[in-house]
Tab-separated table of C-alpha atoms in Angstrom:
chain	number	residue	atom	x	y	z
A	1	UNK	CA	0.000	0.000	0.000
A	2	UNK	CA	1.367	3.437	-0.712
A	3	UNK	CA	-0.690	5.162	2.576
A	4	UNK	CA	1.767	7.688	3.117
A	5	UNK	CA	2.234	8.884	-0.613
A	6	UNK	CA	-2.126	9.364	-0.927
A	7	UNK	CA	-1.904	10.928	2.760
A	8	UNK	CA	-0.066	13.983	0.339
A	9	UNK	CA	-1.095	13.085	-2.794
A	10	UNK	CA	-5.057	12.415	-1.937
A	11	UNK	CA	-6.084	13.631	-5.818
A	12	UNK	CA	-4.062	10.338	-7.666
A	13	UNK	CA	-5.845	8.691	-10.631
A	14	UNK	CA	-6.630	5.385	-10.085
A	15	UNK	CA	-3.578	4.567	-12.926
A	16	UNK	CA	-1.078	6.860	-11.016
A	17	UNK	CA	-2.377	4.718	-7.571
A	18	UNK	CA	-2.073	1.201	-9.267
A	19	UNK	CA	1.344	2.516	-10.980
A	20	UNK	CA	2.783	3.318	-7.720
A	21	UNK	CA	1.532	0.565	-5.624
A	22	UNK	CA	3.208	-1.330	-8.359
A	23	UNK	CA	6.436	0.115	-7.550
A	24	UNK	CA	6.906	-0.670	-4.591
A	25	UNK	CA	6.594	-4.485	-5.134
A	26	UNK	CA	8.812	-4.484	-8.127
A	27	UNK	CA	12.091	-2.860	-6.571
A	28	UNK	CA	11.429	-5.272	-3.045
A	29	UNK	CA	11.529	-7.630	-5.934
A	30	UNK	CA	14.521	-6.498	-7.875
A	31	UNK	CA	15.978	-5.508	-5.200
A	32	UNK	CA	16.772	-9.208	-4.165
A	33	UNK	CA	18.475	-9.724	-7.587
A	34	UNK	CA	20.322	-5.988	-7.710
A	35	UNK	CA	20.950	-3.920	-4.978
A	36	UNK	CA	20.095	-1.040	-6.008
A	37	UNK	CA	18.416	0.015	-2.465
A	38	UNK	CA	19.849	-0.476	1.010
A	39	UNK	CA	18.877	-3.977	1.671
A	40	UNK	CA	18.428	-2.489	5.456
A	41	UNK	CA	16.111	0.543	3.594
A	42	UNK	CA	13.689	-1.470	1.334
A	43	UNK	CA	11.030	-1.676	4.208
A	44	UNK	CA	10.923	2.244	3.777
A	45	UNK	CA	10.586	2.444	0.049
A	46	UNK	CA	7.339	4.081	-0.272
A	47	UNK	CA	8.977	7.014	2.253
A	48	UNK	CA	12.870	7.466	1.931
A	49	UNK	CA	12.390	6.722	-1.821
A	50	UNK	CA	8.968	7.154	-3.575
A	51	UNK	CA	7.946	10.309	-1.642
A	52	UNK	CA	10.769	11.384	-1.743
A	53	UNK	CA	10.695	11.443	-4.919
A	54	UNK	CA	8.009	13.458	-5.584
A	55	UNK	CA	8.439	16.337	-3.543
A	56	UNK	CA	10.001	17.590	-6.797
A	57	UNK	CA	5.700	17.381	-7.256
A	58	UNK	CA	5.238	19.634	-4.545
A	59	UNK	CA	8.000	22.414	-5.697
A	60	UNK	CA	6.708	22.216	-9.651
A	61	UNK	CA	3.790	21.121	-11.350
A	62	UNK	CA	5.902	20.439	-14.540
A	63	UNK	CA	4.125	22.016	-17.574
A	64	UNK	CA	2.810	19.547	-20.383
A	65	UNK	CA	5.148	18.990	-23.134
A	66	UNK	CA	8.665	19.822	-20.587
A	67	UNK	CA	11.114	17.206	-20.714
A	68	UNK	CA	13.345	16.489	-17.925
A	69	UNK	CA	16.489	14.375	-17.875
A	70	UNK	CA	17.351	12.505	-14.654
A	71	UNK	CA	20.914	12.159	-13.882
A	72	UNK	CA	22.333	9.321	-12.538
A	73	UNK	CA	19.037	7.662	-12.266
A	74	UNK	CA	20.213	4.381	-10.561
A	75	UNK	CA	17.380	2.323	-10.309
A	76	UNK	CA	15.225	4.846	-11.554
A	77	UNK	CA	14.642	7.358	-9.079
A	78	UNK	CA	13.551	10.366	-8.759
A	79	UNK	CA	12.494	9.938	-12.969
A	80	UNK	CA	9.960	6.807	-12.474
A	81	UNK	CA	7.691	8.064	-9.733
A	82	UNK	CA	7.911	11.886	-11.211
A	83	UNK	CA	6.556	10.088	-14.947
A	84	UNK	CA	3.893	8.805	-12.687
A	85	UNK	CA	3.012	11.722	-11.893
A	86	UNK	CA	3.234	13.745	-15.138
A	87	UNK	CA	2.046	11.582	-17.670
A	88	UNK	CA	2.371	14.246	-20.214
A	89	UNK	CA	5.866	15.168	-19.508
A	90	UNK	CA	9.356	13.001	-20.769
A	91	UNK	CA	11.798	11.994	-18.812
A	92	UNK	CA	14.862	10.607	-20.282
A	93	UNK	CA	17.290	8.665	-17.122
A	94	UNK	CA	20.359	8.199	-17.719
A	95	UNK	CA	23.112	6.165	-15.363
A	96	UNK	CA	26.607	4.971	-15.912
A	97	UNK	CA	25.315	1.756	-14.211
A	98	UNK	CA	24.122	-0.831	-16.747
A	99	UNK	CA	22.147	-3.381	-14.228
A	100	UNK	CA	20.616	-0.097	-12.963
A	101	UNK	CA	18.617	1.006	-16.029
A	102	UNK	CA	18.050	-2.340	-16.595
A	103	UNK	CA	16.301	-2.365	-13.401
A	104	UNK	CA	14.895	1.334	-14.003
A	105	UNK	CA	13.207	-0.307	-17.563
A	106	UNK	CA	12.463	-3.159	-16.304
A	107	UNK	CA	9.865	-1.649	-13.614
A	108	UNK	CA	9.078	0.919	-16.120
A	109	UNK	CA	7.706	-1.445	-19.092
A	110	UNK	CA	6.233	-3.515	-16.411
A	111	UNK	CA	3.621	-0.681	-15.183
A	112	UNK	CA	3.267	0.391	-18.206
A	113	UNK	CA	5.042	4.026	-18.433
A	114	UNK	CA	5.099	4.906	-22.213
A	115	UNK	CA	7.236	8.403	-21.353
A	116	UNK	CA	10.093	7.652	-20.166
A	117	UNK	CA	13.512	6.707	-22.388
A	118	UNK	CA	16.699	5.229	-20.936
A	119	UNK	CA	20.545	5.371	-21.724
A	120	UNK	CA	23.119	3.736	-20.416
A	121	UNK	CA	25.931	5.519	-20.376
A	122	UNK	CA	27.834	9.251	-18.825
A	123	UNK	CA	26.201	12.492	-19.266
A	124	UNK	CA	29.021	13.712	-21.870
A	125	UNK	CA	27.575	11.324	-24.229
A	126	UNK	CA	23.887	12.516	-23.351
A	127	UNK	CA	22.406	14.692	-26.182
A	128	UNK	CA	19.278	14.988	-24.752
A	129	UNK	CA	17.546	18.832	-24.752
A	130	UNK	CA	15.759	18.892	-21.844
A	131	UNK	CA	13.884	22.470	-19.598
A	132	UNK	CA	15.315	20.680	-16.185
A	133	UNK	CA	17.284	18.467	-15.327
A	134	UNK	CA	16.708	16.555	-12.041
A	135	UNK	CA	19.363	14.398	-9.258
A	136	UNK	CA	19.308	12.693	-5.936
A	137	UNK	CA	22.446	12.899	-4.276
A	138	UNK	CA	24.295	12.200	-6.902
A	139	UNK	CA	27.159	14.761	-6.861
A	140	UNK	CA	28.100	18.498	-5.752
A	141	UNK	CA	25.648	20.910	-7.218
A	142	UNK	CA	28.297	23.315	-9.098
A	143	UNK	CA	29.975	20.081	-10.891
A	144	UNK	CA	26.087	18.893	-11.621
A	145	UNK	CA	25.429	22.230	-13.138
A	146	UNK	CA	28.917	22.452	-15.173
A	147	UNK	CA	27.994	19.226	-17.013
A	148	UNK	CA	24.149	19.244	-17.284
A	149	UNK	CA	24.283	23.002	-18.794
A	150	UNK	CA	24.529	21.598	-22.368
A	151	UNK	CA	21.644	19.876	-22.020
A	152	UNK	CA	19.105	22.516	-20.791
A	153	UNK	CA	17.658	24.098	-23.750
A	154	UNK	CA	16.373	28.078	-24.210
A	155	UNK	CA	12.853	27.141	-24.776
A	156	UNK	CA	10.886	27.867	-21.782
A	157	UNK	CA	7.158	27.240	-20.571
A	158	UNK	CA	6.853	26.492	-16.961
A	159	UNK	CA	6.585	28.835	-14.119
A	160	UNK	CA	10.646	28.446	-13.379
A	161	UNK	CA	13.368	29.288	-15.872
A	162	UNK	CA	14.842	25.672	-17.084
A	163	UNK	CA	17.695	24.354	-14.906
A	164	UNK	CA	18.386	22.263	-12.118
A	165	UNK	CA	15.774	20.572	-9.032
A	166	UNK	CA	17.847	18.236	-6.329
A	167	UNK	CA	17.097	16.589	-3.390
A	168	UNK	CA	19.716	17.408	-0.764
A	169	UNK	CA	20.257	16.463	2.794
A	170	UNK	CA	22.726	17.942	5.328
A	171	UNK	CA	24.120	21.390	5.466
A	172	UNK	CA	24.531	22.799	2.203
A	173	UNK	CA	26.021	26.389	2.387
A	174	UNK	CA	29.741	25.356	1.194
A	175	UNK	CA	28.159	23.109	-1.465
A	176	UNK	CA	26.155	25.583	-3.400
A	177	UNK	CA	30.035	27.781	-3.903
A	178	UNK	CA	28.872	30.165	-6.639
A	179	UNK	CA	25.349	29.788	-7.178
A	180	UNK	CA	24.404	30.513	-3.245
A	181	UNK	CA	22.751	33.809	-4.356
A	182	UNK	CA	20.575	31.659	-6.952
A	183	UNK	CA	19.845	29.081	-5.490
A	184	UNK	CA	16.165	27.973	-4.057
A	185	UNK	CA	16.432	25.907	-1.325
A	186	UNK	CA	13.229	24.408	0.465
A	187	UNK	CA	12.680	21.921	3.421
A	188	UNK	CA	11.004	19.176	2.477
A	189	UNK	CA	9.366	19.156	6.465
A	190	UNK	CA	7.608	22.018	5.226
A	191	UNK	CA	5.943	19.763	2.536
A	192	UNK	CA	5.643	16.545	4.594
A	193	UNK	CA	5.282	17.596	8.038
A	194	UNK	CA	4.212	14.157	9.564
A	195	UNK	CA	7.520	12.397	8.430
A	196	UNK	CA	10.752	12.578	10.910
A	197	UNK	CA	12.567	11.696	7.984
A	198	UNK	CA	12.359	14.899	5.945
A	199	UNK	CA	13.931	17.101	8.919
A	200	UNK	CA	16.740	17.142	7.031
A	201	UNK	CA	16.385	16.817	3.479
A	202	UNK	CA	15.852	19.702	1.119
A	203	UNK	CA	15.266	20.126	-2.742
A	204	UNK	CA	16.981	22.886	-4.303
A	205	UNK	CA	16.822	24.558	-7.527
A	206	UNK	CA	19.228	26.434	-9.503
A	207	UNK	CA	18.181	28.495	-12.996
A	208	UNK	CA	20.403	27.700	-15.694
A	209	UNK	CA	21.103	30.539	-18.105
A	210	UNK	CA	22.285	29.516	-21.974
C-alpha cells in the first residue's frame, strides 16, 4: 500500500495509484536480484524513496510537453515516480550503471510508463535537450550544473526558468560555492510535516542561463 504517498497526494488517478503501488513491489523484488536500495532501507521504500521522490511534485507542477532528464538515475529514481506523476511530460534517465537502467526499464515497461527513455551511459555522451534536469544525491551541485548546462535548452514554458531541481540532505552552504545567491532551497518538512525523515532533506533549484 502506498498510505503515506495518498496521505499527500489524496487527488491520484486510479492509474497513477495502481502505478505506484506497483512500484513498490517491483524494486522489493529487484531488489533481491540488484541492490540497487539499502537492503536495510527497502522496508521504507514508499517514504525514503517514492515520496521522496516526488516532492520535486510539490516544488513544480511540470508544464505539459517539458522534458526532464534525470541524472544518474540508478534504479530509476527520482524519474519513475515523477513520470507517474506527469504523464504528459518526458523523462529521459540516464546512469553509468548498466544493471541499474536495466532495473529502471524493467519496472518501467512492467507498469506500463510509455514516457520515459533510458541510456546507459555518462552524461558527456547525453544529447538529450531537456527544460530541467533533475538528481538525488548524486554529486556536488556546481559540478552537476557544469555538465548538465549543455543539455538545458532556451525554450521555456513552466513557471521556473529551465535548470536544475535536487534533493539534498545535510548542510549545504559550502556546497552551493557560486550559485548561493541563486539558489532555491526548500525543506522538504515544510511539505511533509508528519515524516521525521524529511527534517533534514531539502530540494533545491538552480536556474540555468544559456
Amino acid at each position: 500500500m502506498i498510505d503515506r504517498i495518498l496521505h499527500y497526494f489524496p487527488n491520484l488517478t486510479e492509474c497513477q495509484r495502481d502505478r505506484l503501488d506497483a512500484m513498490t513491489g517491483l524494486y522489493a523484488e529487484w531488489n533481491e536480484k540488484i541492490n540497487v536500495i539499502s537492503r536495510k532501507d527497502i522496508a521504507n521504500l514508499e517514504v525514503r524513496h517514492l515520496l521522496h521522490s516526488l516532492s520535486i511534485a510539490r516544488f513544480m507542477r511540470f508544464a505539459d510537453g517539458t522534458r526532464v532528464l534525470d541524472f544518474g538515475c540508478g534504479g530509476g529514481l527520482p524519474g519513475l515516480p515523477l513520470a507517474v506523476m506527469f504523464p504528459e511530460v518526458h523523462f529521459h534517465l540516464i546512469d553509468r550503471i548498466g544493471k541499474k537502467i536495466r532495473v529502471a526499464s524493467s519496472i518501467a515497461e512492467a507498469i506500463g510508463l510509455e514516457n520515459v527513455s533510458f541510456q546507459h551511459g555518462d552524461i558527456a555522451e547525453c544529447k538529450e535537450q531537456v527544460q530541467f534536469v533533475v538528481s538525488r544525491a548524486v554529486m556536488p551541485l556546481p559540478d552537476l550544473v557544469r555538465l548538465s548546462r549543455k543539455n538545458i535548452s532556451g525554450r521555456q514554458f513552466n513557471g521556473y526558468p529551465n535548470g536544475v531541481i535536487t534533493l539534498k540532505g545535510g548542510e549545504l552552504d559550502d556546497e552551493l560555492g557560486q550559485y548561493k545567491n541563486i539558489t532555491i532551497v526548500e525543506p522538504l518538512l515544510s511539505y511533509f510535516p508528519d515524516d521525521e525523515f524529511f527534517s533534514t532533506k531539502c530540494i533545491t533549484y538552480t536556474p540555468v542561463n544559456k
